[in-house]
mmCIF file with all atom_site columns, C-alpha atoms and ligand atoms in Angstrom:
data_model
loop_
_atom_site.group_PDB
_atom_site.id
_atom_site.type_symbol
_atom_site.label_atom_id
_atom_site.label_alt_id
_atom_site.label_comp_id
_atom_site.label_asym_id
_atom_site.label_entity_id
_atom_site.label_seq_id
_atom_site.pdbx_PDB_ins_code
_atom_site.Cartn_x
_atom_site.Cartn_y
_atom_site.Cartn_z
_atom_site.occupancy
_atom_site.B_iso_or_equiv
_atom_site.pdbx_formal_charge
_atom_site.auth_seq_id
_atom_site.auth_comp_id
_atom_site.auth_asym_id
_atom_site.auth_atom_id
_atom_site.pdbx_PDB_model_num
ATOM   1   C CA  . MET A 1 1   ? 0.000   0.000   0.000  1.00 0.00 ? 1   MET A CA  1
ATOM   2   C CA  . ASP A 1 2   ? 1.477   3.363   -0.951 1.00 0.00 ? 2   ASP A CA  1
ATOM   3   C CA  . VAL A 1 3   ? 1.541   6.277   1.456  1.00 0.00 ? 3   VAL A CA  1
ATOM   4   C CA  . TYR A 1 4   ? -1.321  8.141   -0.167 1.00 0.00 ? 4   TYR A CA  1
ATOM   5   C CA  . GLU A 1 5   ? -3.527  5.065   0.041  1.00 0.00 ? 5   GLU A CA  1
ATOM   6   C CA  . ALA A 1 6   ? -2.673  4.642   3.743  1.00 0.00 ? 6   ALA A CA  1
ATOM   7   C CA  . ILE A 1 7   ? -3.475  8.319   4.333  1.00 0.00 ? 7   ILE A CA  1
ATOM   8   C CA  . ARG A 1 8   ? -6.816  7.880   2.583  1.00 0.00 ? 8   ARG A CA  1
ATOM   9   C CA  . ARG A 1 9   ? -7.680  4.709   4.498  1.00 0.00 ? 9   ARG A CA  1
ATOM   10  C CA  . ARG A 1 10  ? -6.636  5.842   7.985  1.00 0.00 ? 10  ARG A CA  1
ATOM   11  C CA  . TYR A 1 11  ? -9.475  6.763   10.280 1.00 0.00 ? 11  TYR A CA  1
ATOM   12  C CA  . SER A 1 12  ? -10.156 7.005   13.987 1.00 0.00 ? 12  SER A CA  1
ATOM   13  C CA  . CYS A 1 13  ? -11.137 3.493   15.008 1.00 0.00 ? 13  CYS A CA  1
ATOM   14  C CA  . ARG A 1 14  ? -13.307 3.284   18.117 1.00 0.00 ? 14  ARG A CA  1
ATOM   15  C CA  . ASP A 1 15  ? -14.248 -0.405  18.002 1.00 0.00 ? 15  ASP A CA  1
ATOM   16  C CA  . TYR A 1 16  ? -11.625 -3.171  18.055 1.00 0.00 ? 16  TYR A CA  1
ATOM   17  C CA  . LEU A 1 17  ? -11.653 -6.933  17.649 1.00 0.00 ? 17  LEU A CA  1
ATOM   18  C CA  . ASP A 1 18  ? -10.576 -8.957  20.664 1.00 0.00 ? 18  ASP A CA  1
ATOM   19  C CA  . LYS A 1 19  ? -7.475  -10.112 18.800 1.00 0.00 ? 19  LYS A CA  1
ATOM   20  C CA  . PRO A 1 20  ? -3.869  -9.419  19.762 1.00 0.00 ? 20  PRO A CA  1
ATOM   21  C CA  . VAL A 1 21  ? -1.506  -7.663  17.368 1.00 0.00 ? 21  VAL A CA  1
ATOM   22  C CA  . GLU A 1 22  ? 1.267   -10.000 16.216 1.00 0.00 ? 22  GLU A CA  1
ATOM   23  C CA  . PRO A 1 23  ? 4.635   -9.005  17.780 1.00 0.00 ? 23  PRO A CA  1
ATOM   24  C CA  . GLU A 1 24  ? 6.374   -8.761  14.376 1.00 0.00 ? 24  GLU A CA  1
ATOM   25  C CA  . MET A 1 25  ? 3.666   -6.442  13.099 1.00 0.00 ? 25  MET A CA  1
ATOM   26  C CA  . LEU A 1 26  ? 3.876   -4.337  16.240 1.00 0.00 ? 26  LEU A CA  1
ATOM   27  C CA  . SER A 1 27  ? 7.664   -4.088  15.858 1.00 0.00 ? 27  SER A CA  1
ATOM   28  C CA  . LYS A 1 28  ? 7.324   -2.933  12.261 1.00 0.00 ? 28  LYS A CA  1
ATOM   29  C CA  . ILE A 1 29  ? 4.819   -0.272  13.304 1.00 0.00 ? 29  ILE A CA  1
ATOM   30  C CA  . LEU A 1 30  ? 7.087   0.940   16.102 1.00 0.00 ? 30  LEU A CA  1
ATOM   31  C CA  . GLU A 1 31  ? 9.998   0.973   13.642 1.00 0.00 ? 31  GLU A CA  1
ATOM   32  C CA  . ALA A 1 32  ? 7.981   3.469   11.587 1.00 0.00 ? 32  ALA A CA  1
ATOM   33  C CA  . ALA A 1 33  ? 7.970   5.730   14.654 1.00 0.00 ? 33  ALA A CA  1
ATOM   34  C CA  . ARG A 1 34  ? 11.699  5.233   15.197 1.00 0.00 ? 34  ARG A CA  1
ATOM   35  C CA  . LEU A 1 35  ? 12.400  6.435   11.652 1.00 0.00 ? 35  LEU A CA  1
ATOM   36  C CA  . ALA A 1 36  ? 10.381  9.639   12.043 1.00 0.00 ? 36  ALA A CA  1
ATOM   37  C CA  . PRO A 1 37  ? 12.137  12.987  11.761 1.00 0.00 ? 37  PRO A CA  1
ATOM   38  C CA  . SER A 1 38  ? 12.746  15.070  14.880 1.00 0.00 ? 38  SER A CA  1
ATOM   39  C CA  . ALA A 1 39  ? 14.152  18.514  15.597 1.00 0.00 ? 39  ALA A CA  1
ATOM   40  C CA  . ARG A 1 40  ? 17.965  18.280  15.481 1.00 0.00 ? 40  ARG A CA  1
ATOM   41  C CA  . ASN A 1 41  ? 17.448  14.532  15.364 1.00 0.00 ? 41  ASN A CA  1
ATOM   42  C CA  . PHE A 1 42  ? 17.153  14.517  19.178 1.00 0.00 ? 42  PHE A CA  1
ATOM   43  C CA  . GLN A 1 43  ? 14.607  11.677  19.070 1.00 0.00 ? 43  GLN A CA  1
ATOM   44  C CA  . ASP A 1 44  ? 13.471  12.783  22.468 1.00 0.00 ? 44  ASP A CA  1
ATOM   45  C CA  . TRP A 1 45  ? 10.504  10.473  22.499 1.00 0.00 ? 45  TRP A CA  1
ATOM   46  C CA  . ARG A 1 46  ? 9.673   7.362   24.444 1.00 0.00 ? 46  ARG A CA  1
ATOM   47  C CA  . PHE A 1 47  ? 6.782   5.002   23.745 1.00 0.00 ? 47  PHE A CA  1
ATOM   48  C CA  . VAL A 1 48  ? 5.238   2.855   26.455 1.00 0.00 ? 48  VAL A CA  1
ATOM   49  C CA  . VAL A 1 49  ? 3.428   0.021   24.701 1.00 0.00 ? 49  VAL A CA  1
ATOM   50  C CA  . VAL A 1 50  ? 0.661   -1.418  26.843 1.00 0.00 ? 50  VAL A CA  1
ATOM   51  C CA  . THR A 1 51  ? -0.998  -4.765  26.116 1.00 0.00 ? 51  THR A CA  1
ATOM   52  C CA  . ASP A 1 52  ? -1.727  -5.936  29.678 1.00 0.00 ? 52  ASP A CA  1
ATOM   53  C CA  . LYS A 1 53  ? -5.492  -6.079  30.168 1.00 0.00 ? 53  LYS A CA  1
ATOM   54  C CA  . ALA A 1 54  ? -5.508  -4.761  33.745 1.00 0.00 ? 54  ALA A CA  1
ATOM   55  C CA  . LEU A 1 55  ? -3.369  -1.762  32.738 1.00 0.00 ? 55  LEU A CA  1
ATOM   56  C CA  . ARG A 1 56  ? -5.584  -1.082  29.731 1.00 0.00 ? 56  ARG A CA  1
ATOM   57  C CA  . VAL A 1 57  ? -8.659  -1.017  31.950 1.00 0.00 ? 57  VAL A CA  1
ATOM   58  C CA  . LYS A 1 58  ? -6.945  1.548   34.169 1.00 0.00 ? 58  LYS A CA  1
ATOM   59  C CA  . LEU A 1 59  ? -5.866  3.608   31.145 1.00 0.00 ? 59  LEU A CA  1
ATOM   60  C CA  . CYS A 1 60  ? -9.459  3.588   29.919 1.00 0.00 ? 60  CYS A CA  1
ATOM   61  C CA  . GLU A 1 61  ? -10.505 5.223   33.175 1.00 0.00 ? 61  GLU A CA  1
ATOM   62  C CA  . ALA A 1 62  ? -7.642  7.739   32.870 1.00 0.00 ? 62  ALA A CA  1
ATOM   63  C CA  . ALA A 1 63  ? -8.846  8.495   29.345 1.00 0.00 ? 63  ALA A CA  1
ATOM   64  C CA  . ASN A 1 64  ? -12.160 9.802   30.513 1.00 0.00 ? 64  ASN A CA  1
ATOM   65  C CA  . ASN A 1 65  ? -13.707 6.312   30.338 1.00 0.00 ? 65  ASN A CA  1
ATOM   66  C CA  . GLN A 1 66  ? -13.636 6.228   26.557 1.00 0.00 ? 66  GLN A CA  1
ATOM   67  C CA  . LYS A 1 67  ? -14.653 2.604   26.112 1.00 0.00 ? 67  LYS A CA  1
ATOM   68  C CA  . PHE A 1 68  ? -12.588 1.877   23.007 1.00 0.00 ? 68  PHE A CA  1
ATOM   69  C CA  . VAL A 1 69  ? -9.403  2.744   24.919 1.00 0.00 ? 69  VAL A CA  1
ATOM   70  C CA  . GLY A 1 70  ? -9.832  -0.293  27.178 1.00 0.00 ? 70  GLY A CA  1
ATOM   71  C CA  . GLN A 1 71  ? -11.037 -2.430  24.295 1.00 0.00 ? 71  GLN A CA  1
ATOM   72  C CA  . ALA A 1 72  ? -8.034  -1.883  22.011 1.00 0.00 ? 72  ALA A CA  1
ATOM   73  C CA  . PRO A 1 73  ? -5.427  -4.654  22.401 1.00 0.00 ? 73  PRO A CA  1
ATOM   74  C CA  . VAL A 1 74  ? -2.602  -2.111  22.347 1.00 0.00 ? 74  VAL A CA  1
ATOM   75  C CA  . ILE A 1 75  ? -2.362  1.361   23.830 1.00 0.00 ? 75  ILE A CA  1
ATOM   76  C CA  . ILE A 1 76  ? 0.737   3.436   23.165 1.00 0.00 ? 76  ILE A CA  1
ATOM   77  C CA  . ALA A 1 77  ? 1.587   6.202   25.606 1.00 0.00 ? 77  ALA A CA  1
ATOM   78  C CA  . ALA A 1 78  ? 3.777   8.618   23.656 1.00 0.00 ? 78  ALA A CA  1
ATOM   79  C CA  . CYS A 1 79  ? 6.066   10.620  25.924 1.00 0.00 ? 79  CYS A CA  1
ATOM   80  C CA  . SER A 1 80  ? 8.772   13.264  25.766 1.00 0.00 ? 80  SER A CA  1
ATOM   81  C CA  . SER A 1 81  ? 11.129  14.879  28.238 1.00 0.00 ? 81  SER A CA  1
ATOM   82  C CA  . SER A 1 82  ? 11.902  17.777  25.920 1.00 0.00 ? 82  SER A CA  1
ATOM   83  C CA  . ASP A 1 83  ? 10.944  21.246  27.084 1.00 0.00 ? 83  ASP A CA  1
ATOM   84  C CA  . HIS A 1 84  ? 12.960  22.764  24.254 1.00 0.00 ? 84  HIS A CA  1
ATOM   85  C CA  . ILE A 1 85  ? 11.355  25.631  22.397 1.00 0.00 ? 85  ILE A CA  1
ATOM   86  C CA  . MET A 1 86  ? 12.538  26.119  18.851 1.00 0.00 ? 86  MET A CA  1
ATOM   87  C CA  . ARG A 1 87  ? 13.549  29.511  17.468 1.00 0.00 ? 87  ARG A CA  1
ATOM   88  C CA  . CYS A 1 88  ? 10.131  29.601  15.813 1.00 0.00 ? 88  CYS A CA  1
ATOM   89  C CA  . GLY A 1 89  ? 8.553   29.619  19.279 1.00 0.00 ? 89  GLY A CA  1
ATOM   90  C CA  . GLN A 1 90  ? 7.049   26.146  19.048 1.00 0.00 ? 90  GLN A CA  1
ATOM   91  C CA  . ALA A 1 91  ? 7.661   23.273  21.462 1.00 0.00 ? 91  ALA A CA  1
ATOM   92  C CA  . VAL A 1 92  ? 9.755   20.390  20.161 1.00 0.00 ? 92  VAL A CA  1
ATOM   93  C CA  . GLY A 1 93  ? 8.229   17.656  22.332 1.00 0.00 ? 93  GLY A CA  1
ATOM   94  C CA  . PRO A 1 94  ? 4.637   17.622  21.077 1.00 0.00 ? 94  PRO A CA  1
ATOM   95  C CA  . ILE A 1 95  ? 5.686   18.196  17.472 1.00 0.00 ? 95  ILE A CA  1
ATOM   96  C CA  . ASP A 1 96  ? 8.273   15.399  17.341 1.00 0.00 ? 96  ASP A CA  1
ATOM   97  C CA  . VAL A 1 97  ? 6.059   12.942  19.176 1.00 0.00 ? 97  VAL A CA  1
ATOM   98  C CA  . SER A 1 98  ? 3.089   13.769  16.959 1.00 0.00 ? 98  SER A CA  1
ATOM   99  C CA  . ILE A 1 99  ? 5.049   13.108  13.784 1.00 0.00 ? 99  ILE A CA  1
ATOM   100 C CA  . ALA A 1 100 ? 6.168   9.740   15.147 1.00 0.00 ? 100 ALA A CA  1
ATOM   101 C CA  . LEU A 1 101 ? 2.613   8.883   16.194 1.00 0.00 ? 101 LEU A CA  1
ATOM   102 C CA  . GLU A 1 102 ? 1.252   9.612   12.752 1.00 0.00 ? 102 GLU A CA  1
ATOM   103 C CA  . HIS A 1 103 ? 3.946   7.348   11.293 1.00 0.00 ? 103 HIS A CA  1
ATOM   104 C CA  . ILE A 1 104 ? 2.531   4.700   13.617 1.00 0.00 ? 104 ILE A CA  1
ATOM   105 C CA  . ALA A 1 105 ? -1.013  5.413   12.465 1.00 0.00 ? 105 ALA A CA  1
ATOM   106 C CA  . LEU A 1 106 ? -0.119  5.193   8.779  1.00 0.00 ? 106 LEU A CA  1
ATOM   107 C CA  . GLN A 1 107 ? 2.048   2.075   9.078  1.00 0.00 ? 107 GLN A CA  1
ATOM   108 C CA  . ALA A 1 108 ? -0.692  0.429   11.144 1.00 0.00 ? 108 ALA A CA  1
ATOM   109 C CA  . THR A 1 109 ? -3.183  1.243   8.397  1.00 0.00 ? 109 THR A CA  1
ATOM   110 C CA  . ALA A 1 110 ? -0.870  -0.252  5.795  1.00 0.00 ? 110 ALA A CA  1
ATOM   111 C CA  . GLU A 1 111 ? -0.745  -3.450  7.901  1.00 0.00 ? 111 GLU A CA  1
ATOM   112 C CA  . GLY A 1 112 ? -4.553  -3.690  8.006  1.00 0.00 ? 112 GLY A CA  1
ATOM   113 C CA  . LEU A 1 113 ? -4.783  -2.398  11.563 1.00 0.00 ? 113 LEU A CA  1
ATOM   114 C CA  . ALA A 1 114 ? -6.430  0.762   12.849 1.00 0.00 ? 114 ALA A CA  1
ATOM   115 C CA  . THR A 1 115 ? -5.644  3.424   15.416 1.00 0.00 ? 115 THR A CA  1
ATOM   116 C CA  . CYS A 1 116 ? -7.121  6.362   17.252 1.00 0.00 ? 116 CYS A CA  1
ATOM   117 C CA  . TRP A 1 117 ? -5.363  9.379   18.669 1.00 0.00 ? 117 TRP A CA  1
ATOM   118 C CA  . VAL A 1 118 ? -6.427  9.987   22.263 1.00 0.00 ? 118 VAL A CA  1
ATOM   119 C CA  . GLY A 1 119 ? -5.915  13.433  23.716 1.00 0.00 ? 119 GLY A CA  1
ATOM   120 C CA  . SER A 1 120 ? -8.710  13.291  26.214 1.00 0.00 ? 120 SER A CA  1
ATOM   121 C CA  . PHE A 1 121 ? -6.865  11.810  29.198 1.00 0.00 ? 121 PHE A CA  1
ATOM   122 C CA  . TYR A 1 122 ? -5.488  12.849  32.572 1.00 0.00 ? 122 TYR A CA  1
ATOM   123 C CA  . PRO A 1 123 ? -1.688  12.774  32.297 1.00 0.00 ? 123 PRO A CA  1
ATOM   124 C CA  . ASP A 1 124 ? -1.124  12.463  36.060 1.00 0.00 ? 124 ASP A CA  1
ATOM   125 C CA  . LYS A 1 125 ? -3.280  9.355   36.136 1.00 0.00 ? 125 LYS A CA  1
ATOM   126 C CA  . VAL A 1 126 ? -1.475  7.867   33.123 1.00 0.00 ? 126 VAL A CA  1
ATOM   127 C CA  . ARG A 1 127 ? 1.899   8.589   34.740 1.00 0.00 ? 127 ARG A CA  1
ATOM   128 C CA  . ALA A 1 128 ? 0.800   6.868   37.950 1.00 0.00 ? 128 ALA A CA  1
ATOM   129 C CA  . ILE A 1 129 ? -0.552  3.800   36.139 1.00 0.00 ? 129 ILE A CA  1
ATOM   130 C CA  . LEU A 1 130 ? 2.546   3.329   33.967 1.00 0.00 ? 130 LEU A CA  1
ATOM   131 C CA  . ASP A 1 131 ? 5.246   4.449   36.465 1.00 0.00 ? 131 ASP A CA  1
ATOM   132 C CA  . ILE A 1 132 ? 6.191   7.360   34.203 1.00 0.00 ? 132 ILE A CA  1
ATOM   133 C CA  . PRO A 1 133 ? 8.352   9.899   36.101 1.00 0.00 ? 133 PRO A CA  1
ATOM   134 C CA  . ASP A 1 134 ? 6.868   13.330  36.843 1.00 0.00 ? 134 ASP A CA  1
ATOM   135 C CA  . HIS A 1 135 ? 9.261   15.233  34.566 1.00 0.00 ? 135 HIS A CA  1
ATOM   136 C CA  . ILE A 1 136 ? 8.156   13.245  31.514 1.00 0.00 ? 136 ILE A CA  1
ATOM   137 C CA  . ALA A 1 137 ? 5.280   14.699  29.499 1.00 0.00 ? 137 ALA A CA  1
ATOM   138 C CA  . VAL A 1 138 ? 2.687   12.242  28.291 1.00 0.00 ? 138 VAL A CA  1
ATOM   139 C CA  . ILE A 1 139 ? 1.924   13.886  24.966 1.00 0.00 ? 139 ILE A CA  1
ATOM   140 C CA  . GLU A 1 140 ? -0.771  11.579  23.615 1.00 0.00 ? 140 GLU A CA  1
ATOM   141 C CA  . LEU A 1 141 ? -2.168  8.089   23.810 1.00 0.00 ? 141 LEU A CA  1
ATOM   142 C CA  . MET A 1 142 ? -2.860  6.028   20.714 1.00 0.00 ? 142 MET A CA  1
ATOM   143 C CA  . THR A 1 143 ? -5.005  2.919   20.511 1.00 0.00 ? 143 THR A CA  1
ATOM   144 C CA  . LEU A 1 144 ? -4.055  0.200   18.048 1.00 0.00 ? 144 LEU A CA  1
ATOM   145 C CA  . GLY A 1 145 ? -5.632  -3.042  16.949 1.00 0.00 ? 145 GLY A CA  1
ATOM   146 C CA  . TYR A 1 146 ? -7.699  -4.902  14.398 1.00 0.00 ? 146 TYR A CA  1
ATOM   147 C CA  . PRO A 1 147 ? -10.776 -2.829  13.581 1.00 0.00 ? 147 PRO A CA  1
ATOM   148 C CA  . ALA A 1 148 ? -14.300 -4.052  14.284 1.00 0.00 ? 148 ALA A CA  1
ATOM   149 C CA  . ASP A 1 149 ? -15.768 -0.947  12.688 1.00 0.00 ? 149 ASP A CA  1
ATOM   150 C CA  . ARG A 1 150 ? -15.241 0.688   9.315  1.00 0.00 ? 150 ARG A CA  1
ATOM   151 C CA  . LYS A 1 151 ? -14.208 4.129   8.215  1.00 0.00 ? 151 LYS A CA  1
ATOM   152 C CA  . LYS A 1 152 ? -17.173 6.464   8.236  1.00 0.00 ? 152 LYS A CA  1
ATOM   153 C CA  . PRO A 1 153 ? -17.445 9.471   5.951  1.00 0.00 ? 153 PRO A CA  1
ATOM   154 C CA  . THR A 1 154 ? -15.528 12.349  7.483  1.00 0.00 ? 154 THR A CA  1
ATOM   155 C CA  . THR A 1 155 ? -15.597 15.980  6.551  1.00 0.00 ? 155 THR A CA  1
ATOM   156 C CA  . ARG A 1 156 ? -12.558 18.015  5.614  1.00 0.00 ? 156 ARG A CA  1
ATOM   157 C CA  . GLU A 1 157 ? -12.303 21.600  4.561  1.00 0.00 ? 157 GLU A CA  1
ATOM   158 C CA  . PRO A 1 158 ? -11.695 21.984  0.805  1.00 0.00 ? 158 PRO A CA  1
ATOM   159 C CA  . LEU A 1 159 ? -8.125  22.791  -0.235 1.00 0.00 ? 159 LEU A CA  1
ATOM   160 C CA  . GLU A 1 160 ? -9.017  26.274  -1.432 1.00 0.00 ? 160 GLU A CA  1
ATOM   161 C CA  . ARG A 1 161 ? -10.182 27.115  2.080  1.00 0.00 ? 161 ARG A CA  1
ATOM   162 C CA  . ILE A 1 162 ? -6.976  26.006  3.805  1.00 0.00 ? 162 ILE A CA  1
ATOM   163 C CA  . VAL A 1 163 ? -4.251  26.812  1.276  1.00 0.00 ? 163 VAL A CA  1
ATOM   164 C CA  . SER A 1 164 ? -3.143  30.079  -0.240 1.00 0.00 ? 164 SER A CA  1
ATOM   165 C CA  . TYR A 1 165 ? -0.243  30.430  -2.624 1.00 0.00 ? 165 TYR A CA  1
ATOM   166 C CA  . GLU A 1 166 ? 2.666   32.842  -2.289 1.00 0.00 ? 166 GLU A CA  1
ATOM   167 C CA  . LYS A 1 167 ? 1.053   35.064  0.341  1.00 0.00 ? 167 LYS A CA  1
ATOM   168 C CA  . TRP A 1 168 ? -1.638  34.964  3.022  1.00 0.00 ? 168 TRP A CA  1
ATOM   169 C CA  . ARG A 1 169 ? -4.672  35.536  0.854  1.00 0.00 ? 169 ARG A CA  1
ATOM   170 C CA  . PHE A 1 170 ? -7.334  34.256  3.204  1.00 0.00 ? 170 PHE A CA  1
ATOM   171 C CA  . THR A 1 171 ? -10.468 36.294  3.447  1.00 0.00 ? 171 THR A CA  1
ATOM   172 C CA  . ALA A 1 172 ? -12.726 36.937  6.408  1.00 0.00 ? 172 ALA A CA  1
ATOM   173 C CA  . GLU A 1 173 ? -14.725 33.791  5.569  1.00 0.00 ? 173 GLU A CA  1
ATOM   174 C CA  . ASN A 1 174 ? -11.809 31.384  5.429  1.00 0.00 ? 174 ASN A CA  1
ATOM   175 C CA  . SER A 1 175 ? -9.091  33.011  7.500  1.00 0.00 ? 175 SER A CA  1
ATOM   176 C CA  . PHE A 1 176 ? -9.666  30.908  10.562 1.00 0.00 ? 176 PHE A CA  1
ATOM   177 C CA  . PHE A 1 177 ? -10.655 27.634  12.012 1.00 0.00 ? 177 PHE A CA  1
ATOM   178 C CA  . MET A 1 178 ? -13.809 26.071  13.314 1.00 0.00 ? 178 MET A CA  1
ATOM   179 C CA  . SER A 1 179 ? -15.240 28.296  16.021 1.00 0.00 ? 179 SER A CA  1
ATOM   180 C CA  . ASP A 1 180 ? -16.693 25.321  17.880 1.00 0.00 ? 180 ASP A CA  1
ATOM   181 C CA  . PRO A 1 181 ? -14.190 22.417  17.856 1.00 0.00 ? 181 PRO A CA  1
ATOM   182 C CA  . PRO A 1 182 ? -15.362 18.951  18.899 1.00 0.00 ? 182 PRO A CA  1
ATOM   183 C CA  . LYS A 1 183 ? -15.317 18.659  22.687 1.00 0.00 ? 183 LYS A CA  1
ATOM   184 C CA  . GLU A 1 184 ? -13.563 15.273  22.977 1.00 0.00 ? 184 GLU A CA  1
ATOM   185 C CA  . ASP A 1 185 ? -10.229 16.513  21.598 1.00 0.00 ? 185 ASP A CA  1
HETATM 186 C C1  . LIG B 2 .   ? -4.515  15.278  18.816 1.00 0.00 ? 201 LIG B C1  1
HETATM 187 C C2  . LIG B 2 .   ? -5.762  14.458  18.663 1.00 0.00 ? 201 LIG B C2  1
HETATM 188 C C3  . LIG B 2 .   ? -6.469  14.059  19.793 1.00 0.00 ? 201 LIG B C3  1
HETATM 189 C C4  . LIG B 2 .   ? -7.619  13.275  19.658 1.00 0.00 ? 201 LIG B C4  1
HETATM 190 N N1  . LIG B 2 .   ? -8.263  12.802  20.785 1.00 0.00 ? 201 LIG B N1  1
HETATM 191 C C5  . LIG B 2 .   ? -9.323  11.987  20.651 1.00 0.00 ? 201 LIG B C5  1
HETATM 192 C C6  . LIG B 2 .   ? -9.958  11.430  21.813 1.00 0.00 ? 201 LIG B C6  1
HETATM 193 O O1  . LIG B 2 .   ? -9.557  11.634  22.957 1.00 0.00 ? 201 LIG B O1  1
HETATM 194 N N2  . LIG B 2 .   ? -11.014 10.617  21.616 1.00 0.00 ? 201 LIG B N2  1
HETATM 195 C C7  . LIG B 2 .   ? -11.494 10.316  20.369 1.00 0.00 ? 201 LIG B C7  1
HETATM 196 O O2  . LIG B 2 .   ? -12.454 9.558   20.256 1.00 0.00 ? 201 LIG B O2  1
HETATM 197 N N3  . LIG B 2 .   ? -10.912 10.824  19.248 1.00 0.00 ? 201 LIG B N3  1
HETATM 198 C C8  . LIG B 2 .   ? -9.841  11.643  19.371 1.00 0.00 ? 201 LIG B C8  1
HETATM 199 N N4  . LIG B 2 .   ? -9.219  12.136  18.245 1.00 0.00 ? 201 LIG B N4  1
HETATM 200 C C9  . LIG B 2 .   ? -9.703  11.746  16.906 1.00 0.00 ? 201 LIG B C9  1
HETATM 201 C C10 . LIG B 2 .   ? -10.396 12.895  16.171 1.00 0.00 ? 201 LIG B C10 1
HETATM 202 O O3  . LIG B 2 .   ? -11.688 13.093  16.697 1.00 0.00 ? 201 LIG B O3  1
HETATM 203 C C11 . LIG B 2 .   ? -10.455 12.514  14.675 1.00 0.00 ? 201 LIG B C11 1
HETATM 204 O O4  . LIG B 2 .   ? -9.135  12.430  14.176 1.00 0.00 ? 201 LIG B O4  1
HETATM 205 C C12 . LIG B 2 .   ? -11.229 13.519  13.839 1.00 0.00 ? 201 LIG B C12 1
HETATM 206 O O5  . LIG B 2 .   ? -12.585 13.556  14.228 1.00 0.00 ? 201 LIG B O5  1
HETATM 207 C C13 . LIG B 2 .   ? -11.174 13.170  12.339 1.00 0.00 ? 201 LIG B C13 1
HETATM 208 O O6  . LIG B 2 .   ? -11.662 11.871  12.123 1.00 0.00 ? 201 LIG B O6  1
HETATM 209 P P1  . LIG B 2 .   ? -10.758 10.735  11.451 1.00 0.00 ? 201 LIG B P1  1
HETATM 210 O O7  . LIG B 2 .   ? -9.518  10.575  12.319 1.00 0.00 ? 201 LIG B O7  1
HETATM 211 O O8  . LIG B 2 .   ? -11.611 9.487   11.472 1.00 0.00 ? 201 LIG B O8  1
HETATM 212 O O9  . LIG B 2 .   ? -10.402 11.176  10.089 1.00 0.00 ? 201 LIG B O9  1
HETATM 213 C C14 . LIG B 2 .   ? -8.084  12.915  18.361 1.00 0.00 ? 201 LIG B C14 1
HETATM 214 C C15 . LIG B 2 .   ? -7.351  13.315  17.231 1.00 0.00 ? 201 LIG B C15 1
HETATM 215 C C16 . LIG B 2 .   ? -6.206  14.063  17.380 1.00 0.00 ? 201 LIG B C16 1
HETATM 216 C C17 . LIG B 2 .   ? -5.412  14.420  16.143 1.00 0.00 ? 201 LIG B C17 1
#
């Protein structure tokens, strides 16, 4: 499957089969994260891969009781210790970890698996459950497994609304984002 096809097929899966992910497949997916780019190649990311049922139940509770979080056979807690701010003013940690996580999502899709980003969680609870030290930021969780649901139609803004060429040519109608973003994110 080429990258564009994986991008098109990826979706947020919120219903998983009760079927473990094969270790070789999981390794390949994690390798996709390892190969991700990072600012100055610091690779300041750590991934706690959780398959233990009791831990997943606890993580579900820490993720605002989102049922699919406990149901997924794998939960990845993506962490960073970087508090570095780039010259551009943006934080390295969340950016680097997010790139790596999307590599995971796309490679998982290419393997016939599915994922969901999870930002609705209490980081202190996740740290306590997984013995993650206080100075480590838990950037996001990601669920991973064989899907029991299918991709539903999703809406995206048209290109002409989100892209301008050469200069900022956005007008009052398209210059900014949704005023009422979905609450779960
Ligand atoms: C940073 C981030 C955090 C998210 N957190 C959650 C979450 O906590 N729970 C959830 O069900 N979906 C979560 N999502 C999934 C989004 O709702 C989803 O990506 C969006 O609605 C578009 O749908 P699609 O991924 O199926 O294309 C998150 C997505 C991102 C990128």
